[in-house]
Coordinates of C-alpha atoms and ligand atoms in Angstrom, one line a residue:
X1136 CA 5.6 -26.0 -15.0
X1137 CA 7.0 -24.6 -18.2
X1138 CA 4.7 -22.0 -20.0
X1139 CA 5.5 -22.0 -23.7
X1140 CA 2.0 -20.1 -24.4
X1141 CA 1.4 -16.6 -22.9
X1142 CA -2.2 -15.5 -22.6
X1143 CA -2.7 -11.8 -23.2
X1144 CA -3.8 -9.6 -20.6
X1145 CA -7.7 -9.1 -20.3
X1146 CA -9.2 -6.1 -21.9
X1147 CA -9.9 -3.4 -19.8
X1148 CA -7.0 -4.3 -17.7
X1149 CA -6.4 -1.3 -15.4
X1150 CA -3.0 0.2 -16.4
X1151 CA -2.5 2.8 -14.0
X1152 CA -0.2 4.3 -11.1
X1153 CA -0.4 5.2 -7.6
X1154 CA 0.4 8.0 -4.8
X1155 CA -1.1 8.9 -1.8
X1156 CA -2.2 12.2 -0.2
X1157 CA 0.2 13.1 2.6
X1158 CA 3.4 11.8 0.3
X1159 CA 2.5 14.0 -2.7
X1160 CA -0.3 16.8 -2.0
X1161 CA 1.8 19.4 -0.3
X1162 CA -0.7 22.1 1.4
X1163 CA -0.7 20.0 4.2
X1164 CA -2.0 22.5 6.8
X1165 CA -3.7 24.6 4.3
X1166 CA -7.1 25.1 2.7
X1167 CA -8.8 23.9 5.9
X1168 CA -6.9 20.6 6.2
X1169 CA -6.3 19.7 9.7
X1170 CA -3.3 17.7 11.0
X1171 CA -2.6 14.1 10.6
X1172 CA -0.6 12.0 12.4
X1173 CA 1.9 12.3 9.3
X1174 CA 2.1 16.2 10.2
X1175 CA 2.7 15.6 13.3
X1176 CA 5.4 12.8 13.6
X1177 CA 9.4 13.4 14.0
X1178 CA 10.3 13.4 10.5
X1179 CA 13.8 11.7 10.1
X1180 CA 16.7 13.9 10.0
X1181 CA 17.9 14.6 6.3
X1182 CA 14.9 14.4 4.9
X1183 CA 12.0 16.7 4.2
X1184 CA 8.5 16.9 5.8
X1185 CA 5.2 16.6 4.2
X1186 CA 4.5 19.9 3.4
X1187 CA 5.2 20.8 0.1
X1188 CA 5.7 17.3 -1.5
X1189 CA 5.3 17.2 -5.2
X1190 CA 2.9 20.0 -4.5
X1191 CA 0.4 18.0 -6.5
X1192 CA -2.6 20.0 -4.9
X1193 CA -1.7 22.6 -6.6
X1194 CA -0.5 20.8 -9.8
X1195 CA -2.9 18.5 -10.5
X1196 CA -4.4 19.1 -13.6
X1197 CA -1.0 19.3 -15.2
X1198 CA -0.4 15.7 -13.7
X1199 CA -3.4 14.0 -14.7
X1200 CA -3.1 15.3 -18.2
X1201 CA 0.8 13.7 -18.0
X1202 CA -0.7 10.6 -16.7
X1203 CA -3.5 10.6 -19.5
X1204 CA -0.5 11.1 -21.9
X1205 CA 0.5 7.6 -20.7
X1206 CA -2.5 6.1 -21.5
X1207 CA -3.5 5.4 -17.7
X1208 CA -6.7 3.6 -17.8
X1209 CA -6.8 4.2 -13.9
X1210 CA -5.0 6.7 -11.2
X1211 CA -5.1 5.4 -7.7
X1212 CA -4.7 8.2 -5.2
X1213 CA -5.6 8.9 -1.4
X1214 CA -7.9 11.2 0.3
X1215 CA -6.5 12.6 3.3
X1216 CA -9.1 12.4 5.8
X1217 CA -8.4 15.6 7.5
X1218 CA -8.9 17.7 4.4
X1219 CA -12.4 16.4 4.7
X1220 CA -12.7 16.2 8.5
X1221 CA -9.7 18.4 10.1
X1222 CA -10.8 17.1 13.5
X1223 CA -11.5 13.4 12.1
X1224 CA -14.9 13.7 13.1
X1225 CA -17.5 16.6 13.3
X1226 CA -17.4 19.4 10.8
X1227 CA -16.4 19.0 7.3
X1228 CA -14.1 21.0 5.2
X1229 CA -16.0 22.2 2.2
X1230 CA -12.7 23.1 0.5
X1231 CA -11.4 19.6 0.7
X1232 CA -14.7 17.8 -0.6
X1233 CA -14.5 20.5 -3.6
X1234 CA -10.8 19.6 -3.9
X1235 CA -11.3 15.8 -4.6
X1236 CA -14.7 16.5 -6.5
X1237 CA -12.6 18.4 -9.1
X1238 CA -9.6 15.6 -8.7
X1239 CA -12.2 12.9 -9.8
X1240 CA -13.8 15.0 -12.7
X1241 CA -10.3 15.9 -14.2
X1242 CA -9.8 12.0 -14.2
X1243 CA -13.0 11.1 -15.5
X1244 CA -12.6 13.9 -18.1
X1245 CA -9.5 12.2 -19.6
X1246 CA -11.1 8.5 -19.4
X1247 CA -9.1 7.6 -16.1
X1248 CA -10.9 5.7 -13.6
X1249 CA -10.3 7.1 -9.8
X1250 CA -9.1 4.4 -7.5
X1251 CA -9.5 5.8 -4.3
X1252 CA -7.9 4.5 -1.2
X1253 CA -9.8 6.1 1.8
X1254 CA -6.7 5.8 4.6
X1255 CA -3.4 5.9 3.7
X1256 CA -1.1 5.9 6.9
X1257 CA -2.7 9.6 7.7
X1258 CA -5.0 9.1 11.0
X1259 CA -6.1 12.7 12.3
X1260 CA -4.0 13.8 14.7
X1261 CA -6.7 14.4 16.8
X1262 CA -8.4 11.2 17.0
X1263 CA -4.5 10.0 17.4
X1264 CA -4.3 12.5 20.4
X1265 CA -7.5 10.7 21.8
X1266 CA -6.2 7.1 21.5
X1267 CA -6.7 6.3 17.8
X1268 CA -7.6 3.3 16.7
X1269 CA -7.1 1.7 20.2
X1270 CA -10.5 3.2 20.9
X1271 CA -13.8 1.2 20.0
X1272 CA -15.3 4.7 18.9
X1273 CA -12.7 4.5 15.9
X1274 CA -14.7 1.8 14.1
X1275 CA -17.4 4.5 14.0
X1276 CA -15.2 7.3 13.1
X1277 CA -13.8 5.8 10.3
X1278 CA -17.3 4.4 9.0
X1279 CA -18.6 8.2 9.2
X1280 CA -15.5 9.3 7.1
X1281 CA -16.2 6.7 4.3
X1282 CA -20.0 7.7 4.5
X1283 CA -19.4 11.1 3.4
X1284 CA -16.8 10.0 0.6
X1285 CA -19.7 7.9 -0.8
X1286 CA -22.3 10.4 -0.3
X1287 CA -19.7 13.0 -1.9
X1288 CA -18.3 10.8 -4.8
X1289 CA -20.1 7.5 -4.8
X1290 CA -22.0 8.0 -8.2
X1291 CA -18.2 8.8 -9.8
X1292 CA -16.0 6.3 -8.1
X1293 CA -16.2 2.7 -9.2
X1294 CA -13.4 1.4 -7.4
X1295 CA -12.5 2.1 -3.8
X1296 CA -9.7 0.7 -1.6
X1297 CA -10.5 0.7 2.4
X1298 CA -6.7 0.8 4.3
X1299 CA -3.6 0.9 3.2
X1300 CA -1.1 -1.6 4.3
X1301 CA -3.1 -2.3 7.5
X1302 CA -0.6 -5.1 8.1
X1303 CA 2.4 -2.9 7.9
X1304 CA 0.6 -0.5 10.3
X1305 CA 0.5 -3.5 12.6
X1306 CA 4.1 -4.6 11.9
X1307 CA 6.2 -1.8 11.0
X1308 CA 4.2 1.2 12.6
X1309 CA 7.3 2.6 14.2
X1310 CA 8.7 2.9 11.2
X1311 CA 5.8 4.3 9.2
X1312 CA 5.3 7.0 12.0
X1313 CA 2.2 5.8 13.2
X1314 CA 2.7 3.8 16.6
X1315 CA 4.2 4.4 19.5
X1316 CA 5.0 1.9 22.8
X1317 CA 5.4 4.8 25.1
X1318 CA 3.8 3.9 28.4
X1319 CA 2.6 0.4 27.0
X1320 CA 3.1 -2.8 29.0
X1321 CA 1.9 -5.4 26.3
X1322 CA 2.7 -4.1 22.7
X1323 CA 1.1 -7.2 21.3
X1324 CA -2.4 -6.3 23.0
X1325 CA -2.2 -2.5 21.7
X1326 CA -1.4 -3.4 18.0
X1327 CA -3.9 -6.4 17.8
X1328 CA -6.8 -4.6 19.4
X1329 CA -6.2 -1.6 17.2
X1330 CA -6.1 -4.2 14.0
X1331 CA -9.5 -5.8 15.3
X1332 CA -11.0 -2.3 15.3
X1333 CA -9.3 -1.5 11.5
X1334 CA -10.8 -4.7 10.2
X1335 CA -14.4 -4.2 12.1
X1336 CA -13.8 -0.6 10.0
X1337 CA -13.4 -2.0 7.1
X1338 CA -15.7 -4.8 7.2
X1339 CA -18.7 -2.4 8.0
X1340 CA -17.3 -0.1 5.2
X1341 CA -17.3 -2.8 2.7
X1342 CA -21.0 -3.4 3.4
X1343 CA -21.9 0.4 3.4
X1344 CA -20.2 0.7 0.1
X1345 CA -22.4 -1.9 -1.6
X1346 CA -25.5 -0.6 0.3
X1347 CA -24.7 3.3 -0.8
X1348 CA -23.0 2.7 -4.3
X1349 CA -24.4 0.0 -6.6
X1350 CA -22.1 -1.0 -9.1
X1351 CA -19.0 0.2 -7.1
X1352 CA -16.3 -2.3 -6.1
X1353 CA -14.7 -2.3 -2.9
X1354 CA -11.5 -4.2 -1.5
X1355 CA -8.7 -3.9 1.1
X1356 CA -5.0 -3.0 0.3
X1357 CA -2.7 -4.7 2.2
X1358 CA 1.0 -5.4 1.5
X1359 CA 1.2 -9.3 0.7
X1360 CA 4.5 -10.8 -0.5
X1361 CA 5.0 -14.4 -0.1
X1362 CA 7.6 -15.8 3.1
X1363 CA 10.0 -18.4 2.2
X1364 CA 11.3 -20.7 4.6
X1365 CA 15.0 -20.4 4.6
X1366 CA 15.7 -24.0 3.8
X1367 CA 14.0 -27.2 3.3
X1368 CA 14.4 -28.3 7.0
X1369 CA 11.0 -28.5 8.4
X1370 CA 11.5 -26.6 11.1
X1371 CA 11.8 -23.7 8.8
X1372 CA 8.8 -24.5 7.1
X1373 CA 6.7 -24.1 9.9
X1374 CA 8.3 -20.9 10.7
X1375 CA 7.5 -19.3 6.9
X1376 CA 4.0 -20.7 7.6
X1377 CA 4.1 -18.8 10.9
X1378 CA 5.5 -15.7 9.4
X1379 CA 2.9 -15.9 6.5
X1380 CA -0.2 -15.9 8.7
X1381 CA 1.0 -13.1 10.7
X1382 CA 2.2 -10.9 7.8
X1383 CA -0.2 -11.8 5.0
X1384 CA -3.4 -14.0 6.1
X1385 CA -4.5 -12.6 8.8
X1386 CA -5.7 -9.5 6.8
X1387 CA -7.3 -11.2 4.0
X1388 CA -8.7 -14.3 6.0
X1389 CA -10.7 -11.6 7.7
X1390 CA -11.2 -9.2 4.7
X1391 CA -12.5 -12.5 2.9
X1392 CA -14.0 -14.8 5.3
X1393 CA -14.8 -12.9 8.1
X1394 CA -12.5 -15.4 10.4
X1395 CA -9.3 -14.9 12.6
X1396 CA -6.4 -17.3 11.1
X1397 CA -6.0 -20.1 13.4
X1398 CA -2.2 -19.4 13.5
X1399 CA -2.3 -16.1 14.4
X1400 CA -5.0 -16.8 17.2
X1401 CA -2.4 -19.1 18.7
X1402 CA 0.4 -16.4 18.5
X1403 CA -2.0 -14.2 20.2
X1404 CA -3.0 -16.2 22.7
X1405 CA 0.7 -16.9 23.7
X1406 CA 1.3 -13.2 24.0
X1407 CA -2.0 -12.3 26.1
X1408 CA -2.8 -10.3 23.4
X1409 CA -6.3 -11.5 22.3
X1410 CA -8.1 -8.4 21.3
X1411 CA -11.6 -7.6 23.2
X1412 CA -14.2 -8.8 20.9
X1413 CA -17.6 -7.4 21.9
X1414 CA -20.7 -9.9 21.1
X1415 CA -21.8 -9.4 17.4
X1416 CA -18.0 -8.5 16.2
X1417 CA -17.6 -11.6 14.3
X1418 CA -20.9 -11.1 12.7
X1419 CA -19.9 -7.7 11.3
X1420 CA -16.6 -9.4 10.0
X1421 CA -18.9 -11.5 7.8
X1422 CA -21.1 -9.1 6.5
X1423 CA -18.8 -7.0 4.7
X1424 CA -17.1 -9.2 1.6
X1425 CA -14.3 -7.4 -0.6
X1426 CA -15.1 -7.3 -4.5
X1427 CA -11.3 -8.0 -5.3
X1428 CA -8.0 -8.4 -3.5
X1429 CA -5.9 -5.0 -4.0
X1430 CA -2.4 -5.7 -2.9
X1431 CA 1.1 -3.8 -2.7
X1432 CA 4.1 -6.1 -3.6
X1433 CA 7.8 -5.2 -3.3
X1434 CA 9.6 -8.2 -2.5
X1435 CA 9.4 -11.6 -0.7
X1436 CA 10.5 -12.3 2.8
X1437 CA 12.4 -15.2 3.9
X1438 CA 12.6 -16.7 7.3
X1439 CA 14.0 -19.3 9.3
X1440 CA 13.0 -21.1 12.7
X1441 CA 13.9 -19.3 16.0
X1442 CA 15.0 -22.5 17.8
X1443 CA 17.1 -20.9 20.5
X1444 CA 13.8 -18.7 21.7
X1445 CA 13.4 -20.4 25.1
X1446 CA 16.9 -20.2 25.8
X1447 CA 18.0 -17.3 28.4
X1448 CA 20.6 -16.0 25.9
X1449 CA 17.9 -15.4 23.1
X1450 CA 15.2 -14.0 25.4
X1451 CA 17.7 -11.2 26.5
X1452 CA 18.8 -10.7 23.0
X1453 CA 18.6 -6.7 22.7
X1454 CA 20.0 -6.6 18.9
X1455 CA 16.8 -7.8 17.5
X1456 CA 16.4 -7.8 14.0
X1457 CA 13.1 -5.9 12.9
X1458 CA 11.5 -8.6 11.3
X1459 CA 12.1 -11.4 14.0
X1460 CA 9.8 -12.8 16.4
X1461 CA 11.1 -14.8 18.9
X1462 CA 10.3 -18.6 18.8
X1463 CA 8.1 -17.8 16.0
X1464 CA 10.4 -16.9 13.1
X1465 CA 13.8 -15.4 12.5
X1466 CA 14.5 -12.8 9.4
X1467 CA 16.9 -14.7 7.0
X1468 CA 19.0 -12.7 4.5
X1469 CA 18.0 -14.4 1.0
X1470 CA 21.3 -14.3 -1.0
X1471 CA 19.6 -15.5 -4.3
X1472 CA 18.2 -12.1 -4.8
X1473 CA 19.6 -8.9 -5.9
X1474 CA 18.9 -5.7 -4.2
X1475 CA 17.6 -2.0 -4.9
X1476 CA 20.1 1.1 -4.3
X1477 CA 18.3 1.1 -1.0
X1478 CA 19.0 -2.4 -0.2
X1479 CA 15.3 -3.8 -0.9
X1480 CA 15.5 -7.2 -2.0
X1481 CA 14.0 -7.7 -5.8
X1482 CA 12.2 -10.7 -6.6
X1483 CA 10.1 -11.1 -9.7
X1484 CA 9.4 -14.6 -9.6
X1485 CA 8.2 -14.0 -6.0
X1486 CA 5.6 -11.7 -7.4
X1487 CA 4.0 -14.5 -9.6
X1488 CA 4.2 -17.0 -6.6
X1489 CA 2.6 -14.5 -4.7
X1490 CA -0.5 -13.9 -7.4
X1491 CA -0.6 -17.6 -7.2
X1492 CA -0.9 -18.4 -3.5
X1493 CA -3.4 -15.4 -3.1
X1494 CA -5.6 -16.7 -5.9
X1495 CA -5.6 -20.5 -4.7
X1496 CA -6.6 -19.2 -1.3
X1497 CA -9.5 -16.6 -1.9
X1498 CA -10.4 -17.0 -5.7
X1499 CA -10.8 -13.3 -6.0
X1500 CA -9.9 -11.1 -8.8
X1501 CA -6.4 -9.2 -7.8
X1502 CA -5.4 -5.9 -8.6
X1503 CA -1.5 -4.8 -7.8
X1504 CA -2.0 -1.3 -6.0
X1505 CA 1.8 -0.8 -5.5
X1506 CA 5.2 -2.2 -6.8
X1507 CA 8.1 -0.4 -8.1
X1508 CA 11.8 0.8 -8.1
X1509 CA 13.2 3.7 -5.6
X1510 CA 16.3 5.1 -6.9
X1511 CA 18.3 8.0 -7.0
X1512 CA 17.7 9.7 -10.4
X1513 CA 19.3 12.3 -12.0
X1514 CA 17.9 14.7 -14.5
X1515 CA 20.1 15.6 -16.8
X1516 CA 21.0 19.1 -18.3
X1517 CA 18.8 18.6 -21.3
X1518 CA 15.9 18.0 -19.1
X1519 CA 16.0 13.8 -19.5
X1520 CA 15.8 11.0 -16.6
X1521 CA 17.5 8.0 -18.0
X1522 CA 16.0 5.3 -15.8
X1523 CA 16.5 2.1 -17.6
X1524 CA 16.7 0.3 -14.3
X1525 CA 13.5 1.2 -13.5
X1526 CA 12.1 0.3 -16.9
X1527 CA 14.1 -3.1 -16.6
X1528 CA 12.5 -3.7 -12.9
X1529 CA 8.9 -2.8 -14.2
X1530 CA 9.3 -5.0 -17.2
X1531 CA 10.4 -8.2 -15.3
X1532 CA 7.3 -7.9 -12.9
X1533 CA 4.8 -7.5 -16.0
X1534 CA 6.3 -10.6 -17.5
X1535 CA 5.4 -12.4 -14.2
X1536 CA 1.8 -11.0 -14.4
X1537 CA 1.4 -12.2 -17.7
X1538 CA 2.6 -15.7 -16.6
X1539 CA 0.2 -15.6 -13.5
X1540 CA -2.5 -14.9 -16.1
X1541 CA -1.5 -17.4 -18.2
X1542 CA -1.7 -20.0 -15.3
X1543 CA -5.5 -19.2 -14.8
X1544 CA -4.6 -16.0 -11.9
X1545 CA -7.4 -13.4 -12.3
X1546 CA -5.6 -10.0 -12.5
X1547 CA -7.7 -6.8 -13.2
X1548 CA -4.5 -4.5 -13.4
X1549 CA -1.3 -3.1 -12.7
X1550 CA -0.8 0.6 -10.4
X1551 CA 3.3 0.6 -9.8
X1552 CA 4.3 2.9 -7.0
X1553 CA 4.3 5.4 -8.1
X1554 CA 2.7 7.8 -10.8
X1555 CA 4.9 11.0 -10.1
X1556 CA 7.9 11.2 -7.7
X1557 CA 6.8 12.0 -4.2
X1558 CA 8.4 11.9 -0.4
X1559 CA 9.4 8.3 0.4
X1560 CA 7.7 6.9 4.1
X1561 CA 10.6 7.9 5.5
X1562 CA 13.6 8.3 3.0
X1563 CA 12.8 11.6 1.5
X1564 CA 12.7 12.9 -1.8
X1565 CA 15.6 11.3 -3.3
X1566 CA 14.1 7.8 -3.3
X1567 CA 12.4 8.4 -6.4
X1568 CA 10.0 6.0 -8.1
X1569 CA 7.9 8.1 -10.5
X1570 CA 7.3 7.8 -14.2
X1571 CA 7.5 11.7 -13.9
X1572 CA 10.4 13.4 -12.3
X1573 CA 9.8 16.5 -10.0
X1574 CA 12.3 19.2 -10.1
X1575 CA 13.3 19.6 -6.3
X1576 CA 15.5 18.3 -3.8
X1577 CA 15.6 17.2 -0.1
X1578 CA 15.4 20.9 0.9
X1579 CA 15.7 22.9 -1.9
X1580 CA 12.3 23.4 -3.8
X1581 CA 13.6 24.6 -7.1
X1582 CA 11.0 25.2 -9.5
X1583 CA 8.9 21.7 -9.3
X1584 CA 8.7 21.4 -12.6
X1585 CA 7.5 18.4 -14.3
X1586 CA 10.1 16.2 -16.5
X1587 CA 9.0 12.9 -18.3
X1588 CA 11.6 10.2 -17.7
X1589 CA 12.5 7.0 -20.1
X1590 CA 9.8 5.2 -18.1
X1591 CA 7.6 7.5 -18.9
X1592 CA 7.6 7.0 -22.8
X1593 CA 8.1 2.9 -22.2
X1594 CA 5.3 2.7 -20.0
X1595 CA 3.3 4.5 -22.5
X1596 CA 4.0 1.9 -25.1
X1597 CA 3.5 -1.0 -22.7
X1598 CA -0.3 0.6 -22.0
X1599 CA -1.0 1.1 -25.8
X1600 CA -0.4 -2.5 -26.4
X1601 CA -2.0 -4.1 -23.4
X1602 CA 1.1 -5.5 -22.2
X1603 CA 2.0 -7.1 -25.5
X1604 CA 5.3 -4.7 -26.2
X1605 CA 7.7 -4.6 -23.3
X1606 CA 10.9 -3.8 -25.4
X1607 CA 13.1 -1.1 -24.8
Ligands
BGP788 C1 4.4 1.6 0.8 C2 3.5 2.6 1.0 C3 3.8 3.5 0.3 C4 5.3 3.9 -0.1 C5 5.8 2.7 -0.4 C6 7.4 2.8 -0.8 O1 4.5 0.6 2.0 O2 2.2 1.8 1.3 O3 3.4 4.9 0.9 O4 5.9 4.7 0.7 O5 5.9 1.4 0.4 O6 8.1 2.7 0.5 P1 9.1 3.7 0.5 O7 8.6 4.9 0.6 O8 9.7 3.7 2.1 O9 10.2 3.9 -0.1

C-alpha cells in the first residue's frame, strides 16, 4: 500500500514524554519513602544507583517549566508506591501524597495533562520480602494502593496507566532487577503465577477507576513490538506466532477481552505452569476494561523455529540466548536493521506494523508511552548538546505514526522516553534519552544543571505544528 495522502494528526493529540519515579526522582530513601526493590537490588558494576538520579524530586518545578516551554500537552510520570505507602500497605506517608499532589498541580498549572503510571518496576521491598506478586494478597495490596491514588488525585488526573511493561517483568525480570529464581524449581510456574496476580490487580484497578473517577481513562502499558519470522518457512511463521502470543498478546488479550491467549495456555500446560486460578478470577478479568492501549515500543523482535529442541544436544545447551524458548522459538538477528550505540535494533516501519496489528486485533485508541534513543550525549563547552541522531530517530518514528493514522489507526498521543535524562534500567546515566540534559556523570554528580539539547528545540516545533513540520 503506497500512501500519497497523509492525514494530519488528530486535534488534541497528546504530545509529551515519559519518566519513571525510581529512575528520575532521587531522594530514594528520604522524605518518608520506604525502599522498593529498585533500592535494594544489586546495581550493575560501573553504574550509579538510584539515590540521586536527575534529582527531579527537588527540581520538578524547573523541569515542568521546561516541558511547558517545549509545549507538552501531557507528561507521563510514575508514582513511587513506597513514597505513598513506605511498607506497601498500612501507614500512609503524607509527605509522599503531598509531593505528587504538588507535581500534578504544577503540570495542570502549565496546561499539561498528568499521565500517571501506578507501578513502574518498583514493588515495595517489604512486600517483596513476603513473596511479592507470588502471593494472592498482592492483588488487594495493589488495589488498595490504587484506591489511595484515586482518592487523592482522581479528580485531577484524567489518564492512568496500571502497570508498566508487565510483560518485561515476566520475561526479563532478572535484568530489570525484579526477579530472582533462588530456590525456585519451576521458574515458569513462579513467573506466570505472579503474572496472573498482576492481571487480576490490573482488572480490578481498571474497574475501580471507572467507579471512583468518572471521566478518567485508564489502560495497561506493556512493551509491545511485533515479532517477525526469520524467513517464510512455515515453521518460522509458527515460531513467530508463538513468540507474539507469549510476548504481546497474552497481556492485551487479557486486558481487553479477559481471556488467556490459547497459545500461551498450551505453552503453560507444557511447562506445568498453569497458574492457580480461584473461582471468580475469570469474571474479575472481564470486569475491568481499558479505555485505550498504551504501549512502549523500542524495536521489533525476530525469531526462527527451534526444531532441535527435542535433541539431547539442545536440551543440554547452557549458552542459551536470553530470548530463546527451547522448542518454541529461537532469537534471530535481523540483519536488515541498523542498531543504536547500545546495540538495540532500530525498526521504524516495525513501529507502524505494530500499530496496525494492535489496532486490527483490539480496535482501541493507542497511546505510545515510550519510544526513544539511548545514546552517549556530549555537552559542549558552550552548553549545547548536538543530538541530531535523536532528532533523526524521533522524526522517522513520528512519520510512521502519521502513516498509521492515515491508514485508519487511532493514535491518541506520543510520549517518547524520556522527558529528561535519567538513569537507565541497568546501564547508568551515560545512556541518555532526554530532551533535557542533566549535568552529572555516573559517579560525579557535578551541579545537576539542566541544558536544552538540540532535540528540545526540534520537538518544540514539532508540537507547535501538531507534527506537520518535522524538518531540522
Ligand atoms: C523500558 C522501561 C523504562 C526504560 C526504557 C529504556 O523498558 O520501561 O523504564 O528504562 O525501557 O531502557 P534502558 O533504560 O534499559 O535503556
